[in-house]
mmCIF file of C-alpha atoms in Angstrom:
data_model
loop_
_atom_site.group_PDB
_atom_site.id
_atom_site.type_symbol
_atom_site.label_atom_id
_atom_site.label_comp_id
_atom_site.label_asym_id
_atom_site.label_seq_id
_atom_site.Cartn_x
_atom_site.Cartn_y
_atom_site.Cartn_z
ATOM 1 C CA UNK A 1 -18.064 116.760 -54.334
ATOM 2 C CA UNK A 2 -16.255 117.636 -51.069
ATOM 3 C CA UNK A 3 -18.045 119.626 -48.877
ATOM 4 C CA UNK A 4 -16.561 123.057 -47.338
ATOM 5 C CA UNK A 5 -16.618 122.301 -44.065
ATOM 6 C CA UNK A 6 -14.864 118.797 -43.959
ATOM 7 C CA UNK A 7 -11.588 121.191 -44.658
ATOM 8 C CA UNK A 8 -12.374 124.677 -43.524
ATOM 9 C CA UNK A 9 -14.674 126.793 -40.796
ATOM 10 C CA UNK A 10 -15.032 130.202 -41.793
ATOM 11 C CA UNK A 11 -14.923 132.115 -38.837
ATOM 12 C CA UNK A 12 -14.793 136.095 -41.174
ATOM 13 C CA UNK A 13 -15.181 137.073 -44.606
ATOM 14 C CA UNK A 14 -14.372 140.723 -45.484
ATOM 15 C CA UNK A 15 -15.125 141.233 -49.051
ATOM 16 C CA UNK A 16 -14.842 143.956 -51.978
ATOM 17 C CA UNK A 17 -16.781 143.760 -55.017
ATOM 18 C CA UNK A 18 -15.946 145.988 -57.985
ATOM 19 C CA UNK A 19 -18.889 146.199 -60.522
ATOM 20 C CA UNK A 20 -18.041 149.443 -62.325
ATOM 21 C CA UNK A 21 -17.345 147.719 -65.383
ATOM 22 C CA UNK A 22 -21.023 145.800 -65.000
ATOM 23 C CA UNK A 23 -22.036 148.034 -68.400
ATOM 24 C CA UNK A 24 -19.587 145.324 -70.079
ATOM 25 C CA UNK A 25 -20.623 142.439 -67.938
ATOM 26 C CA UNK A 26 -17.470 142.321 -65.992
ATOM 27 C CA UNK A 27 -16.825 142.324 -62.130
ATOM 28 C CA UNK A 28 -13.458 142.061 -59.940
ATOM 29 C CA UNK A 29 -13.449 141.417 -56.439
ATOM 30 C CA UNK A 30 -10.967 140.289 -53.292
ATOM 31 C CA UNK A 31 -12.090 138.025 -50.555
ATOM 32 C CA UNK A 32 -10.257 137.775 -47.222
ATOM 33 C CA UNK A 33 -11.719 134.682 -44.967
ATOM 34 C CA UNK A 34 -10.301 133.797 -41.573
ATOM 35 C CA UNK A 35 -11.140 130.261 -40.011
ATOM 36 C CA UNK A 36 -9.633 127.474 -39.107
ATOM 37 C CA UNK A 37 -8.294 124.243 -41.563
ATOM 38 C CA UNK A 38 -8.741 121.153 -40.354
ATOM 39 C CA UNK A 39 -6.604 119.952 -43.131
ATOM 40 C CA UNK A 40 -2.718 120.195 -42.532
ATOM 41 C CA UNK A 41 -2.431 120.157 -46.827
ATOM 42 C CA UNK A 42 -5.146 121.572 -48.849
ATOM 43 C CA UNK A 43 -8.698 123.340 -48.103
ATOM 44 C CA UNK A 44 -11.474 123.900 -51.086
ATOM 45 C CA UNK A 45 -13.743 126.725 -51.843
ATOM 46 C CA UNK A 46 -16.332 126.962 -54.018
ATOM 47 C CA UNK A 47 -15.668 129.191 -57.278
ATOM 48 C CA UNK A 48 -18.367 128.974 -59.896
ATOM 49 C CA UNK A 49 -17.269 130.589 -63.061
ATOM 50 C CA UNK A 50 -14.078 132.573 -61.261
ATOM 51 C CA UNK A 51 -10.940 133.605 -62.844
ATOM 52 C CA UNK A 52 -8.744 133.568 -59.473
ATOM 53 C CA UNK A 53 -5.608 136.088 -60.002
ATOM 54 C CA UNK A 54 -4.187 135.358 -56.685
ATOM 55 C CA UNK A 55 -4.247 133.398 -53.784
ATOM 56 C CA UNK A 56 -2.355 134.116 -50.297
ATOM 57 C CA UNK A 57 -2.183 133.514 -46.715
ATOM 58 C CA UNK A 58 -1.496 135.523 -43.916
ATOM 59 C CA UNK A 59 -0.133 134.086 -40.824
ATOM 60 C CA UNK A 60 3.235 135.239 -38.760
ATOM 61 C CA UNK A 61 3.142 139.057 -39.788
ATOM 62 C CA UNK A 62 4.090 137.194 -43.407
ATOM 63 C CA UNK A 63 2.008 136.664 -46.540
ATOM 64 C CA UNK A 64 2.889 134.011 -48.845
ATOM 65 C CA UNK A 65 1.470 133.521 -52.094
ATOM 66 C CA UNK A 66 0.033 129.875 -52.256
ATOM 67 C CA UNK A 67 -0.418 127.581 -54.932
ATOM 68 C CA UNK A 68 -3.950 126.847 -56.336
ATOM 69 C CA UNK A 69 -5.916 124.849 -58.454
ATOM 70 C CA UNK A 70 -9.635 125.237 -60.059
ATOM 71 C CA UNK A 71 -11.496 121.477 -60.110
ATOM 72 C CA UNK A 72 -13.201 121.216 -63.193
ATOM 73 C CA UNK A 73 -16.684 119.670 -62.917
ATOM 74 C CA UNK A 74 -17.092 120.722 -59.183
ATOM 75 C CA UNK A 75 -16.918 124.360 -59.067
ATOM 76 C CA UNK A 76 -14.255 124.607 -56.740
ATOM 77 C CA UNK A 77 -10.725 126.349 -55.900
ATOM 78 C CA UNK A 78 -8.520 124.428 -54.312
ATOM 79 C CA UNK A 79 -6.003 126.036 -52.228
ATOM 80 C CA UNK A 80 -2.555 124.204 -51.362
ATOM 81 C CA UNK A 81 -0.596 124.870 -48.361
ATOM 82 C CA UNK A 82 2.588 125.182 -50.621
ATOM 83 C CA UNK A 83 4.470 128.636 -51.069
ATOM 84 C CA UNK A 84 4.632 129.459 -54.996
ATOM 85 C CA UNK A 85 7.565 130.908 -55.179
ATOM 86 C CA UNK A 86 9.699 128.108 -53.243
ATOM 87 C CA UNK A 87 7.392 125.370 -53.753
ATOM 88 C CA UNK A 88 7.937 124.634 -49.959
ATOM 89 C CA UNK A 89 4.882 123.244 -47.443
ATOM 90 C CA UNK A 90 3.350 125.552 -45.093
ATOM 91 C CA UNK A 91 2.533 124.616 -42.326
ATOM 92 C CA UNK A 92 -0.376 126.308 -40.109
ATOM 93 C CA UNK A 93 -2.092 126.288 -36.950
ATOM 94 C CA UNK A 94 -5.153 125.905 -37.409
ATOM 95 C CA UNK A 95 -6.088 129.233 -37.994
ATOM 96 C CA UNK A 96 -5.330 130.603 -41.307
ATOM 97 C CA UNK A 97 -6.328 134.010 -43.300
ATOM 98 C CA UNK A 98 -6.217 133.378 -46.477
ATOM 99 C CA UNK A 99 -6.602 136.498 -49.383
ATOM 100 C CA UNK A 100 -8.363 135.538 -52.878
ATOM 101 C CA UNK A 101 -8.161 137.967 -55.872
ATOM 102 C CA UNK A 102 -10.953 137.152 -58.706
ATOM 103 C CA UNK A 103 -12.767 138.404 -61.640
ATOM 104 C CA UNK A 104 -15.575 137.537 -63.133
ATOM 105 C CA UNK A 105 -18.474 137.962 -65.897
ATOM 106 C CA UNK A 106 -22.036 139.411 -65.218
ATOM 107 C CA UNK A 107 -24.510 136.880 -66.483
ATOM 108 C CA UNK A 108 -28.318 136.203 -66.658
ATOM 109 C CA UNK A 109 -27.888 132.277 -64.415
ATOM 110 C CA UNK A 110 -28.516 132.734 -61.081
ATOM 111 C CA UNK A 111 -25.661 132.524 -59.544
ATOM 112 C CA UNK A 112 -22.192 134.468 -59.152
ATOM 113 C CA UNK A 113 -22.986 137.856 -60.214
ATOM 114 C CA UNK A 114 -26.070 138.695 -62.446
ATOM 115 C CA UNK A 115 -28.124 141.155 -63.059
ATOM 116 C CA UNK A 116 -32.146 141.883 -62.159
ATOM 117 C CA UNK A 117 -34.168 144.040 -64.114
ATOM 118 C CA UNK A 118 -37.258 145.998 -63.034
ATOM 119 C CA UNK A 119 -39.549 148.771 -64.522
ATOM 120 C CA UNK A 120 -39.694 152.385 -63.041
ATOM 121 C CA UNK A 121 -41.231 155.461 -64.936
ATOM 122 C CA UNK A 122 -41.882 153.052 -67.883
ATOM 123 C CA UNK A 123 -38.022 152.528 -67.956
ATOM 124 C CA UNK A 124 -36.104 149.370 -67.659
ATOM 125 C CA UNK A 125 -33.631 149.461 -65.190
ATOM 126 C CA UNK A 126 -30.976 146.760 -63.900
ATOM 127 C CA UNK A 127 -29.157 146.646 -60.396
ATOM 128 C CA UNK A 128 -26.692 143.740 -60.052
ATOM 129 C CA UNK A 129 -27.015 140.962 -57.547
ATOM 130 C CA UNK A 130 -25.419 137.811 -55.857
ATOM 131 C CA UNK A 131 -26.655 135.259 -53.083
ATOM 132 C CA UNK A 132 -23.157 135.228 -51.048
ATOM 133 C CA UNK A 133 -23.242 131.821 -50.018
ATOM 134 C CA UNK A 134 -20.595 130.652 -47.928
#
């Protein structure tokens, strides 16, 4: 597996979770990451158990929706420097801000989104939880 940083530095993430479906196990979210690819084709992310909606960049006052890719077996999202809609090559600075739409399921492995459980007033409770790694 490829690591992160051969291909991207993440210089920002601003991100928005949306866990008011978590009664049915569900979350959404959007991730916005600014850095800088050292790639001039492709950079990977990880993206354990995602669904990924969307993916786009934001560069020039424009935002282009890019192709992607999940890599089955390594976890990861794959992002191609390639408009979607007119298959052309991007091409970027370095710097890059690229937008990621997702959804996901709640479950009980540690990682991604799951719940913990704890005991107060001799009721079981849950919160939901996550390790943001970058």
């Amino acid at each position: 597996m490829d690591r992160l940083a051969e291909y991207f530095t993440a210089e920002n993430y601003g991100i928005f979770l949306n866990i008011s479906k978590a009664e049915d196990k569900i979350f959404s979210g959007e991730v916005e990451i600014s850095g800088k690819a050292s790639r001039a084709d492709f950079i990977k992310l990880h993206s354990k158990d995602l669904v990924i909606n969307k993916v786009s960049a934001h560069y020039d006052d424009e935002i282009v929706v890019l192709k992607h890719e999940l890599i089955p077996g390594n976890d990861e999202l794959q992002i191609n420097f390639i408009n979607a809609e007119t298959d052309k090559k991007i091409t970027f600075d370095s710097d890059i801000k690229i937008k990621i739409t997702f959804n996901g399921e709640i479950t009980d492995a540690m990682h991604g989104m799951y719940p913990c459980y704890y005991h107060e007033d001799d009721a079981r409770k849950q919160l939901i939880a996550t390790q943001f790694e970058s």
